[in-house]
Coordinates of C-alpha atoms and ligand atoms in Angstrom, one line a residue:
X1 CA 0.0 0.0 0.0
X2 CA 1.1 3.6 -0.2
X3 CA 0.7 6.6 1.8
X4 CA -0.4 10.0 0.8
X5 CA 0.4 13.0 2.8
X6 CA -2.1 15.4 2.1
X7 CA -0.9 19.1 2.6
X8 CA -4.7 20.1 1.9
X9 CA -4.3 20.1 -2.1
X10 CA -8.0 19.9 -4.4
X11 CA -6.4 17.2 -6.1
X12 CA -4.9 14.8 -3.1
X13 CA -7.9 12.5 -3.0
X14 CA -7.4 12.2 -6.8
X15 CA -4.1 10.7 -6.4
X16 CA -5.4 7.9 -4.1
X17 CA -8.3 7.5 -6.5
X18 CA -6.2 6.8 -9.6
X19 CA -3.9 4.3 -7.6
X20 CA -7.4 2.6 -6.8
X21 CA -7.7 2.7 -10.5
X22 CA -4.3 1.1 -11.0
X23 CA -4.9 -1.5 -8.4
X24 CA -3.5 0.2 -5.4
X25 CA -4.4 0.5 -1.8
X26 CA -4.1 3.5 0.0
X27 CA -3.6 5.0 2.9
X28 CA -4.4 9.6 3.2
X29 CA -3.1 11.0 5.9
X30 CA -2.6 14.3 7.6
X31 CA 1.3 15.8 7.8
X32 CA 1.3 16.6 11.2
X33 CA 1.4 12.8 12.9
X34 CA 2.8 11.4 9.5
X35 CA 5.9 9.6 11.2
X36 CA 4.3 7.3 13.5
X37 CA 1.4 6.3 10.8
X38 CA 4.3 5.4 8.7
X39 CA 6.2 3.7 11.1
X40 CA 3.0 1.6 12.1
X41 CA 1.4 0.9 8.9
X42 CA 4.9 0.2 6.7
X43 CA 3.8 1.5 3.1
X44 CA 5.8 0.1 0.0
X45 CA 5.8 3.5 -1.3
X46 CA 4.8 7.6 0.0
X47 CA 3.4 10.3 -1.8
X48 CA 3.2 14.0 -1.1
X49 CA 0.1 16.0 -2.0
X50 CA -0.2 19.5 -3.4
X51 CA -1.3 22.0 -1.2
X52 CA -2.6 26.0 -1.3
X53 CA -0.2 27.2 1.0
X54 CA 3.4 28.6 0.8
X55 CA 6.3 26.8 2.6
X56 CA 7.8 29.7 3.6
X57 CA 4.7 31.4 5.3
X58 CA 4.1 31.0 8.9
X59 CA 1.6 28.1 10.0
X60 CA 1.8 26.4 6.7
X61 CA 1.3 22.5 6.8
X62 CA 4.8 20.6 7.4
X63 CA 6.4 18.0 8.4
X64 CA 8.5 15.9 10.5
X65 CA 11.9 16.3 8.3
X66 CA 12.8 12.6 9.0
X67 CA 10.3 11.4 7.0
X68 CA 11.7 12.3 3.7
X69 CA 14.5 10.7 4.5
X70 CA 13.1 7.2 5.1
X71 CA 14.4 4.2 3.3
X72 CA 11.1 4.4 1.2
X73 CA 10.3 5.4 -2.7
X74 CA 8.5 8.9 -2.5
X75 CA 7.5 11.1 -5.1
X76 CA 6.7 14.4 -4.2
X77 CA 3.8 16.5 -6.1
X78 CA 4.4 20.2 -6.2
X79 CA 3.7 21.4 -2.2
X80 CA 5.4 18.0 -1.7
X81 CA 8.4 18.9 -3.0
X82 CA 8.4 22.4 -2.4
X83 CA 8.4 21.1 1.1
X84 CA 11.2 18.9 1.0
X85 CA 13.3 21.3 -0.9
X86 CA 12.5 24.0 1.9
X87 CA 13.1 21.5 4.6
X88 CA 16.3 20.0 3.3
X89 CA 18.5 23.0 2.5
X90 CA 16.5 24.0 -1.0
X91 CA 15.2 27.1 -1.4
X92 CA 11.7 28.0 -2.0
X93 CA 10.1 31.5 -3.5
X94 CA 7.1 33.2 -4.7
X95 CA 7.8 32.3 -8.5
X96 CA 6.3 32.3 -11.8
X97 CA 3.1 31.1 -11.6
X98 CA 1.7 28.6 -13.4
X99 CA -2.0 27.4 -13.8
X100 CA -2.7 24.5 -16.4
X101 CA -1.3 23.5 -19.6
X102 CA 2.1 24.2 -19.8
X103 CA 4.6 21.9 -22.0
X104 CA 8.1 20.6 -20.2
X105 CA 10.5 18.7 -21.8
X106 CA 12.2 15.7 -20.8
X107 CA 16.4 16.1 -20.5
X108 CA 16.7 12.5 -19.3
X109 CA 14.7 9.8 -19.9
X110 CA 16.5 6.8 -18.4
X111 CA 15.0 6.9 -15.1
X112 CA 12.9 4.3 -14.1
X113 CA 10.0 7.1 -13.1
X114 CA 10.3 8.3 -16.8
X115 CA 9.9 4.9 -18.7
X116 CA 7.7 5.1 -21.3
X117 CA 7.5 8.7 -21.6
X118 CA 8.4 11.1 -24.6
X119 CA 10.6 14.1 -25.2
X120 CA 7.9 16.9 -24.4
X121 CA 5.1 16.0 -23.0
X122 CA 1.8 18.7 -21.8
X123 CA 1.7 18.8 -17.8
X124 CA -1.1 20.2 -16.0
X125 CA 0.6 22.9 -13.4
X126 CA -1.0 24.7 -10.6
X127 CA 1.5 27.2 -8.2
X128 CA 2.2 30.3 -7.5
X129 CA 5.4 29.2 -5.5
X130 CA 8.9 27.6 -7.3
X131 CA 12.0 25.4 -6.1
X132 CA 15.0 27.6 -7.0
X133 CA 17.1 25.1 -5.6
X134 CA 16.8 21.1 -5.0
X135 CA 18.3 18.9 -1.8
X136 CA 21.5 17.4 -2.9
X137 CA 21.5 14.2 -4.3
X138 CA 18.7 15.1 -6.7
X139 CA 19.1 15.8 -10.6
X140 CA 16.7 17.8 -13.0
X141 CA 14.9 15.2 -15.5
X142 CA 12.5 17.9 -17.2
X143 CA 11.8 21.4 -16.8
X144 CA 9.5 23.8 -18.5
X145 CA 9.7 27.3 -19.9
X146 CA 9.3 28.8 -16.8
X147 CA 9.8 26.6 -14.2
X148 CA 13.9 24.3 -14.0
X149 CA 12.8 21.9 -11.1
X150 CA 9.6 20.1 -12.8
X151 CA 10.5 17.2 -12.8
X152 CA 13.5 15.6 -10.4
X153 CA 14.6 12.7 -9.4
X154 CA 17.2 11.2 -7.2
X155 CA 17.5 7.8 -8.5
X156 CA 19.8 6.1 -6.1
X157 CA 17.6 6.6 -2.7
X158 CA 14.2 6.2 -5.0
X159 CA 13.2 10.2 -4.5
X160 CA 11.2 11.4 -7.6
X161 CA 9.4 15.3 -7.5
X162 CA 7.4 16.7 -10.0
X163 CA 5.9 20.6 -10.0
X164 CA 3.2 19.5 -12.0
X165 CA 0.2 17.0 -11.2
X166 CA 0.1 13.8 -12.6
X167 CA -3.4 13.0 -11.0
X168 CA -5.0 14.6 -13.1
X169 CA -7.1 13.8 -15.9
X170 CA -5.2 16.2 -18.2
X171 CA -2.0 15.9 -17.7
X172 CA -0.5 13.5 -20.5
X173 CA 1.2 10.3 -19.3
X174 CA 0.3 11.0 -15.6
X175 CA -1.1 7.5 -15.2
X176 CA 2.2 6.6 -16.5
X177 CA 4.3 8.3 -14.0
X178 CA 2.3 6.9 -11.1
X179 CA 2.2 3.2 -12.4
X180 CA 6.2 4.0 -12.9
X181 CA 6.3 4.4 -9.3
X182 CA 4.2 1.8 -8.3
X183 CA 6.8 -0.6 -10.3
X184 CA 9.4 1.0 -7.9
X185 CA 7.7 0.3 -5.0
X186 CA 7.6 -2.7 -6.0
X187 CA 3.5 -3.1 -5.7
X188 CA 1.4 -6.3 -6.8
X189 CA -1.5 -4.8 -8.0
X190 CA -5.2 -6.1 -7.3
X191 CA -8.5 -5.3 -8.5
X192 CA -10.4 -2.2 -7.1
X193 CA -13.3 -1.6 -8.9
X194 CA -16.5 -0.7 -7.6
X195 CA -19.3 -3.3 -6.7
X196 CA -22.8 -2.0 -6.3
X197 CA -23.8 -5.1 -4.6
X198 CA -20.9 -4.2 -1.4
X199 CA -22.5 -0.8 -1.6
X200 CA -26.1 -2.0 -1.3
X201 CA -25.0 -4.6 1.4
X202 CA -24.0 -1.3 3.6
X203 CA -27.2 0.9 3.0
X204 CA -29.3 -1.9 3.9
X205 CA -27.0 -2.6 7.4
X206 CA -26.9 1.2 8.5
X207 CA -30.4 2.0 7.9
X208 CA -32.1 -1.5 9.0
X209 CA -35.9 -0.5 9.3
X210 CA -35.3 2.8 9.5
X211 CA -37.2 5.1 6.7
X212 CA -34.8 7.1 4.0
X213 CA -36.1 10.5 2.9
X214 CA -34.0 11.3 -0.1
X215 CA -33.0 14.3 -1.4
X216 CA -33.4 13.8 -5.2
X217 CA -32.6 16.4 -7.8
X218 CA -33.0 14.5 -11.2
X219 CA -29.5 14.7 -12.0
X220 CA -26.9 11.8 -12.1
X221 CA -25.5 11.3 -8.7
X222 CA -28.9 11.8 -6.9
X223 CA -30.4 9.0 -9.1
X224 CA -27.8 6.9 -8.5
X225 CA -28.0 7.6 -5.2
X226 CA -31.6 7.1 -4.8
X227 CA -31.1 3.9 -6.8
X228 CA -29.3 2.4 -5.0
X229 CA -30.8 3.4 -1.7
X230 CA -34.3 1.9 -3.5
X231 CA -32.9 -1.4 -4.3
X232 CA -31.2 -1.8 -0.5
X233 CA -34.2 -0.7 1.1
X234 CA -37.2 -0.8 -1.7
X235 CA -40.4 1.3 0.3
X236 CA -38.4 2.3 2.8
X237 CA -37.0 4.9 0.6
X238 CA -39.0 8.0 0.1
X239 CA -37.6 10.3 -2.7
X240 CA -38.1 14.1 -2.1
X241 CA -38.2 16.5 -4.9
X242 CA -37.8 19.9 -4.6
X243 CA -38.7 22.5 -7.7
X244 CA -37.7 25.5 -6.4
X245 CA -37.2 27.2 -10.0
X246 CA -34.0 27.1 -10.2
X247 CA -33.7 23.5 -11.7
X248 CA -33.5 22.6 -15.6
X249 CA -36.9 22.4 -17.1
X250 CA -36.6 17.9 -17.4
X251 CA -34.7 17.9 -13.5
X252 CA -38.8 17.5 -12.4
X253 CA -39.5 14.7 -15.4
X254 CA -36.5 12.5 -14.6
X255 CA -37.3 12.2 -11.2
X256 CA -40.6 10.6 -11.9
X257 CA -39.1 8.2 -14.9
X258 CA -36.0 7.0 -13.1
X259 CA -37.8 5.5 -9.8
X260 CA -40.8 4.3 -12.2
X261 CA -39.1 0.6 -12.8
X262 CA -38.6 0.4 -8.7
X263 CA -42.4 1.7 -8.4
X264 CA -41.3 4.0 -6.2
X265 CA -43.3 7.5 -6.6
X266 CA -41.9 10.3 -5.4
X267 CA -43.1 13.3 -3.4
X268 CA -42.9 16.7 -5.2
X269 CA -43.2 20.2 -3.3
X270 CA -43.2 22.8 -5.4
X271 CA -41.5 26.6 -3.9
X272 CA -40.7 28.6 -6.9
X273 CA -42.1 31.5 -6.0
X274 CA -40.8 31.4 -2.1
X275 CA -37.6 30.8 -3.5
X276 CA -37.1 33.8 -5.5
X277 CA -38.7 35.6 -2.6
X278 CA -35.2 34.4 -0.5
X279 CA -33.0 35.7 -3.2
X280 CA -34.4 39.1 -4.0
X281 CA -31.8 41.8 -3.0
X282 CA -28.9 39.0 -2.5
X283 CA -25.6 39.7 -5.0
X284 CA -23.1 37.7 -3.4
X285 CA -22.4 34.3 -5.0
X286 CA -21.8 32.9 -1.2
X287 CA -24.8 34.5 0.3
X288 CA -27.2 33.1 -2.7
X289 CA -25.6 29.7 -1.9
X290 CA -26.3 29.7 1.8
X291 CA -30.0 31.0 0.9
X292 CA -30.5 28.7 -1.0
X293 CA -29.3 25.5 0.6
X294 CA -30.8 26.9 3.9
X295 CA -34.1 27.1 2.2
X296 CA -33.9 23.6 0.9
X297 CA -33.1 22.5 4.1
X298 CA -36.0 23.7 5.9
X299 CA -38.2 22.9 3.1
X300 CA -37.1 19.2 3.8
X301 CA -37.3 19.9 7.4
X302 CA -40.6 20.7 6.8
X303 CA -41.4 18.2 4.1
X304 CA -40.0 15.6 7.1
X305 CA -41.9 16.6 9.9
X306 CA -45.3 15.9 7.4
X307 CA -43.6 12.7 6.5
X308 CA -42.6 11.8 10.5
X309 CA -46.2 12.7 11.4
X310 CA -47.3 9.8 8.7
X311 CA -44.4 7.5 9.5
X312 CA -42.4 7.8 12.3
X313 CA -39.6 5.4 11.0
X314 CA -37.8 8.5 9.1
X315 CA -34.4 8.7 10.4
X316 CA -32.3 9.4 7.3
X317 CA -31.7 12.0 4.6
X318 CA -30.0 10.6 1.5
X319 CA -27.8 13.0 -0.4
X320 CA -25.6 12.3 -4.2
X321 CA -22.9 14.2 -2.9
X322 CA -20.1 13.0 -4.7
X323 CA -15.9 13.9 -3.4
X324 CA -15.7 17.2 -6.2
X325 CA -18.8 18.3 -3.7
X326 CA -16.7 17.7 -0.4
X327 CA -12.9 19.1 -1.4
X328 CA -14.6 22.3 -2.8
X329 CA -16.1 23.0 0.5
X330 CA -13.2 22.5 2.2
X331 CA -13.4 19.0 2.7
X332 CA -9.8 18.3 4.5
X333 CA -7.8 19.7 7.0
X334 CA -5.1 21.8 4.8
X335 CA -7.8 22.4 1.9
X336 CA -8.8 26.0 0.9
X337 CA -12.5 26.4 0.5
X338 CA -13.3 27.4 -2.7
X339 CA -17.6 27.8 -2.8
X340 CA -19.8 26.4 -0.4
X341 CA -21.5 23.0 -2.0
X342 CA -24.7 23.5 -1.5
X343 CA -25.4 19.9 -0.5
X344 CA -21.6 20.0 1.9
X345 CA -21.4 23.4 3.2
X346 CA -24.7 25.1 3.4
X347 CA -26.6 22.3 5.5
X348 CA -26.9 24.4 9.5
X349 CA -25.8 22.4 12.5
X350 CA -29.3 21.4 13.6
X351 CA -30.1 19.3 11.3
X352 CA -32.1 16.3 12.8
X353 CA -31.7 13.6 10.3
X354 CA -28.6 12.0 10.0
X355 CA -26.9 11.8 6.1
X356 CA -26.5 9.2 4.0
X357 CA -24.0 9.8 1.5
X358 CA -23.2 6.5 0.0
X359 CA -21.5 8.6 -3.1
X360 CA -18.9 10.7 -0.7
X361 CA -15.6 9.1 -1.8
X362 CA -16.3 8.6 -5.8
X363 CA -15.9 10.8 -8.8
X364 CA -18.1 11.7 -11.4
X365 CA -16.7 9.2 -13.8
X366 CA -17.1 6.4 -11.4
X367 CA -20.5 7.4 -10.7
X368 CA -21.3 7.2 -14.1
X369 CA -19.9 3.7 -14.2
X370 CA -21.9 2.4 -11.1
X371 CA -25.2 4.1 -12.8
X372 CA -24.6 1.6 -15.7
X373 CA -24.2 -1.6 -13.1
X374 CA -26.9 -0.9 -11.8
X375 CA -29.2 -0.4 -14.7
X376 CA -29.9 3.2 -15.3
X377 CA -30.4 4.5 -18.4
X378 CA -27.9 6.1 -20.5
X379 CA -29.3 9.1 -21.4
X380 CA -29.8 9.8 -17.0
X381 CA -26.1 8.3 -17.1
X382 CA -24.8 10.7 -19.2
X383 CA -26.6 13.7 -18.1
X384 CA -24.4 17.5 -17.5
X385 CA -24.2 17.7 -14.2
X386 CA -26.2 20.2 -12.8
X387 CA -25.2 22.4 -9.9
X388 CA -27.5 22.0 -6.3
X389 CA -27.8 25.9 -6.5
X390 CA -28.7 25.8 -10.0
X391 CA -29.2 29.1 -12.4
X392 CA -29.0 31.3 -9.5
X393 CA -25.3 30.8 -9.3
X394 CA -25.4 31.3 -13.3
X395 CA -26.9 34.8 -13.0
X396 CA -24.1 37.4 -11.6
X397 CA -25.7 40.2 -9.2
X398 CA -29.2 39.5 -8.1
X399 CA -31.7 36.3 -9.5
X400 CA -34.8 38.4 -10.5
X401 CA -37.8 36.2 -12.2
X402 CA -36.8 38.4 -15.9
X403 CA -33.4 37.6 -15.3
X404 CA -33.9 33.9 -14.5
X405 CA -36.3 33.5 -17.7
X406 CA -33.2 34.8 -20.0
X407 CA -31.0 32.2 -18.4
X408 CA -33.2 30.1 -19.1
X409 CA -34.2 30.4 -22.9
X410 CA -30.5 31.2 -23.0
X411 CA -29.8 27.5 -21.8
X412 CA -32.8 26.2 -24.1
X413 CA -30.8 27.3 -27.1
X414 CA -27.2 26.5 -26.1
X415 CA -28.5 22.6 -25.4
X416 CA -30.6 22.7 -28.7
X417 CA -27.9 23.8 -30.9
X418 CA -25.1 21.3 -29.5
X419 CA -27.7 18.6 -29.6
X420 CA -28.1 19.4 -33.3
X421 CA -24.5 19.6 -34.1
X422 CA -23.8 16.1 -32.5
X423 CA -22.0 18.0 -29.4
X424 CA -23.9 17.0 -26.8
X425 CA -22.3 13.7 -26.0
X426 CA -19.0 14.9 -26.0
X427 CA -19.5 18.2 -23.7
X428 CA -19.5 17.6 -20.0
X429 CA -21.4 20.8 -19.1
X430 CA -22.3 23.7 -21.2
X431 CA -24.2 26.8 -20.2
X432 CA -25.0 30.5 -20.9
X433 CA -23.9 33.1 -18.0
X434 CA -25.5 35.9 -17.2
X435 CA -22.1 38.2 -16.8
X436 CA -24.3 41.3 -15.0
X437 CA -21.8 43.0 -17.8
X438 CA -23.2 45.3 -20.5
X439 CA -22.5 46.3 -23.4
X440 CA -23.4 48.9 -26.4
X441 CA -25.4 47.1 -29.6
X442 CA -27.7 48.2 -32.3
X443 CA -30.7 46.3 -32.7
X444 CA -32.9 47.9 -36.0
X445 CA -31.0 51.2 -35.8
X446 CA -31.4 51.8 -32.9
X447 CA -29.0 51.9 -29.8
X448 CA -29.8 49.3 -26.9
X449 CA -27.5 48.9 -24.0
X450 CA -28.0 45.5 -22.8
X451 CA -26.5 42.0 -20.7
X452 CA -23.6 40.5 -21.9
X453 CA -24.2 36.5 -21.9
X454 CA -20.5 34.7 -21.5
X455 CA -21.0 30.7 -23.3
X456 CA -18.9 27.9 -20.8
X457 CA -18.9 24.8 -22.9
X458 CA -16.3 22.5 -21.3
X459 CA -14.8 19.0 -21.3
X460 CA -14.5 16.7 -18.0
X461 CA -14.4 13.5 -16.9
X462 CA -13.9 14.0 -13.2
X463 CA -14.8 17.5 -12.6
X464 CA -11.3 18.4 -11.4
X465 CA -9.5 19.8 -14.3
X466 CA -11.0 20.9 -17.3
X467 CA -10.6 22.2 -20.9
X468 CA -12.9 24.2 -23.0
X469 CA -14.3 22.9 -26.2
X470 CA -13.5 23.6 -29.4
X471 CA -16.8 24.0 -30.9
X472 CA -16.4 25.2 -34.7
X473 CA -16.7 28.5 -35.9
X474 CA -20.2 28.1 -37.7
X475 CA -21.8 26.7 -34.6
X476 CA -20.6 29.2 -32.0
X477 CA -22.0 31.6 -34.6
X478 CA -25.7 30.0 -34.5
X479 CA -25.8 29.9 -31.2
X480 CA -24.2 33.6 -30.7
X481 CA -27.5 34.8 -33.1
X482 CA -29.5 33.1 -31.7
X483 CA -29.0 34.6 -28.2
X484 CA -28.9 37.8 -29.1
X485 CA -31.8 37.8 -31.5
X486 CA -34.3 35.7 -29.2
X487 CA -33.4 36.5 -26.0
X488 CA -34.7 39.9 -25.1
X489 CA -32.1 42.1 -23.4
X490 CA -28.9 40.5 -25.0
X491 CA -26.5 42.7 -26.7
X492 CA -23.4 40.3 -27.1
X493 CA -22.1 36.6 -26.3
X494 CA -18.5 35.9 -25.3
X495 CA -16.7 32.4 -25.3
X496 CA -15.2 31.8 -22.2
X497 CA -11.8 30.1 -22.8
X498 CA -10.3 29.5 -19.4
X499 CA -9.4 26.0 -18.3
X500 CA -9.8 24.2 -14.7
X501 CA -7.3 25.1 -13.0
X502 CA -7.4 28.1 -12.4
X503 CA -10.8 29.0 -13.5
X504 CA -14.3 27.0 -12.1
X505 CA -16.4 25.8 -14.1
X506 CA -19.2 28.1 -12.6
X507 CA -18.5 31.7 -12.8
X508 CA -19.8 32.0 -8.8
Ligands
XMP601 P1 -16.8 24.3 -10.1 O1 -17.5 25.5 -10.6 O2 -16.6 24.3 -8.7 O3 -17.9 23.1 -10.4 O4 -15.6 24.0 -10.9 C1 -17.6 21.8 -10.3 C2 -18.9 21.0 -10.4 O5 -19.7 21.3 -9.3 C3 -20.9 22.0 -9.6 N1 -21.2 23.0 -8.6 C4 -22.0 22.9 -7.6 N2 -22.8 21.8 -7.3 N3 -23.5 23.0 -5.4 C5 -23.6 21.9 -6.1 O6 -24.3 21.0 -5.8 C6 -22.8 24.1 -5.7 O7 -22.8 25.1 -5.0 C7 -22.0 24.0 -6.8 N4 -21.1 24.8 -7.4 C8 -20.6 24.2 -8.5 C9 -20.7 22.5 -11.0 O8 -21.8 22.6 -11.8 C10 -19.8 21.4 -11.6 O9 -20.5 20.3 -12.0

């Protein structure tokens, strides 16, 4: 098995997930008591996660220095090594900073952590921070433009470091560079993979007779969610739905088709108009996500109390959060919190029903994959994720019911058009932004100042890193007239070419 040391890093549960992948065990752990887990558990092999912070600052995650030193294959992921670099007489400072692709290129290429690698190869980077000088004993194997120490390696103790991330989906050849270390730890690998069956088995133990109330959305990891909660439990399981406006148009039809074959029907409480009642006058994207996942909440507390009065055997609220959900909303000890998952960070204290979360430690892509087992539907499989907040976090500045119709015809036309150009299947999540920008344009001779619309089309398979796709000219075109002609209010649509890291995929 091998140890991660995670320094708080978006991407340090990725690293254990595509060991799994590889037929791996792990082990994540924090830094601070990092020498006696080793010493007890014995890993073949230790890896150090990424991390937001700066070695040099004060309180920053670290180490006990004897650890890198151990008699065991490491490789070090950006933080990771900036760490041992600081700790071991390298020097660390605020450098150029790099966010996604950047090309390095490979100076040496017989080391065993570069086998099978070529010359140049695209990394995916993510620092703000650079090593201007390495520990003895290691040499430079790549470097990029910017950036001498991305990729070292000190061959004889079994010491690899790499400024780049080769978790993540992409970064070319990072599976390669991991399964190269597994080979030098000297792994046997064994099969990992997810069985629906094992996670069934556990629903059905926790909740016993209990009753499940389940907070279903109509989007892919709530359905698989409620699936498999159905087919542990069948009537136990009551699905909730709540329309509170904000959803896609189908998000209300799914529900009611995907829980058909179990003949499970579930309840529907519609709130649209209370819900825009909570967001009138609220800018911030924060403050609309709290509003909004406190008002869900008490809707279901509400929705529970009339369904406790009926049954009393209610003890459970199912939720699809998936592990993008939890490490956004600060989900470890050293991670930064980026937005507040509506479904992680907004839920209050009080809560009286305890969660089920039976998706908590799985990725999109193996979501999707359990959704198949199980039977769903590939056209529910394959659904764009959808965030819990919905269009309000797609309108900048204030959700009005005007603004959230434009969003909404906006969205109408963006889906359309990539459906018609055979895009669909091969976007992860596309969607018109309300910017809250304007801009001069002359509609029939006439001057009109109106709202900027910015297009995110993007391509994903995990939700951690992604690129933007590159739809042909003609098409953008369409669906830039469209817009502007159809929606009322529109004076211009921008494409929005910024990749994951360091843009979200949401603008809020
Ligand atoms: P970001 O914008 O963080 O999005 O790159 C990653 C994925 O999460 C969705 N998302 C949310 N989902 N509550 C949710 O349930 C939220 O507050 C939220 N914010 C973003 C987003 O749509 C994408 O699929």
């Amino acid at each position: 098995m091998i140890i991660i040391v995670d320094f708080g890093g978006q991407t340090a549960h990725l690293i254990s997930r595509r060991l799994r992948d590889l037929g791996v065990s792990t082990h994540l752990i924090e830094p601070e008591n990092a020498l006696s887990e080793i010493e007890k558990v014995k890993p073949q092999g230790l890896i150090f996660s990424g991390g937001p912070a700066s070695v040099y600052e004060k309180n920053s995650p670290t180490i006990d220095k004897k650890v890198f030193s151990l008699n065991i294959p490491m490789l070090d992921i950006c933080y990771g090594l900036q760490l041992r670099s600081h700790l071991l007489g390298g020097k660390v400072k605020p450098g150029t900073k790099e966010y996604g692709p950047v090309k390095i290129k490979l100076v040496k290429q017989d080391s065993k952590i570069t086998k099978g690698l070529p010359k140049t190869l695209t990394v995916w980077m993510s620092h703000g921070d650079s090593v201007l000088s390495i520990p003895k004993n290691f040499t430079i194997v790549g470097s990029s433009e910017n950036v001498r120490y991305a990729f070292v390696t000190d061959e004889k103790n079994k010491k690899y470091g790499v400024q780049f991330h080769p978790e993540v989906e992409h970064t070319e050849f990072g599976n390669q560079i991991l399964d190269n270390f597994i080979s030098i730890c000297g792994i046997k690998k064994i099969n990992h993979t997810i069985d629906p069956k094992t996670i069934i088995q556990d629903i059905k133990q926790k909740v016993g007779n209990a009753y499940v109330i389940g907070a279903v959305s109509g989007g892919v990891d709530s359905t698989v969610a409620g699936t498999l909660v159905a087919k542990a439990i069948g009537k136990q399981f009551i699905p909730v739905f709540v329309n509170n406006g904000l959803m896609r148009d189908d998000a209300e039809l799914t529900v009611t088709t995907a829980f058909k074959p179990l003949r499970i029907k579930p309840v529907v409480v519609h709130v649209e108009p209370e819900m825009l009642r909570k967001l009138k006058g609220i800018t911030d994207s924060e403050k609309k996500r709290k509003a909004i996942g406190n008002f869900y909440v008490e809707v279901f507390e509400r929705e529970m109390k009339r369904l406790v009065l009926k049954n009393q055997a209610v003890k459970f609220l199912l939720q699809g959060t998936i592990y993008s959900d939890v490490i956004e909303s600060k989900g470890t000890k050293h991670a930064s919190k980026i937005k507040s998952h509506h479904n992680v960070g907004g839920l209050p204290k009080e809560m009286k029903l305890q969660l089920l979360e039976p998706l908590r430690e799985l990725y999109k892509d193996e979501v999707r994959v359990l959704g198949r087992k199980i039977g769903l539907p590939e056209n529910i499989v394959m659904k764009q994720p959808f965030p819990g907040p919905g269009y309000a976090i797609r309108i900048r500045g204030e959700v009005t019911a005007d603004r959230l119709s434009k969003e909404r015809q906006a969205d109408k036309i963006v889906i359309k058009e990539l459906e018609k150009a055979g895009w669909l299947p091969k976007v992860f999540i596309s969607f018109p932004v309300m910017t809250d920008a304007h801009s001069t344009a002359v509609k029939g001779d006439g001057r009109f100042f109106g709202e900027v619309v910015a297009l995110r089309i993007i391509e994903s398979k995990d939700i951690m890193t992604t690129t933007w796709s590159r739809l042909e000219y003609d098409l953008l075109q369409v669906i830039s007239s469209r817009i502007v002609n159809e929606v009322p209010g529109i004076s211009r649509v921008v494409y929005d070419i910024t990749t994951k890291p360091p843009a979200t995929m949401e603008w809020e």
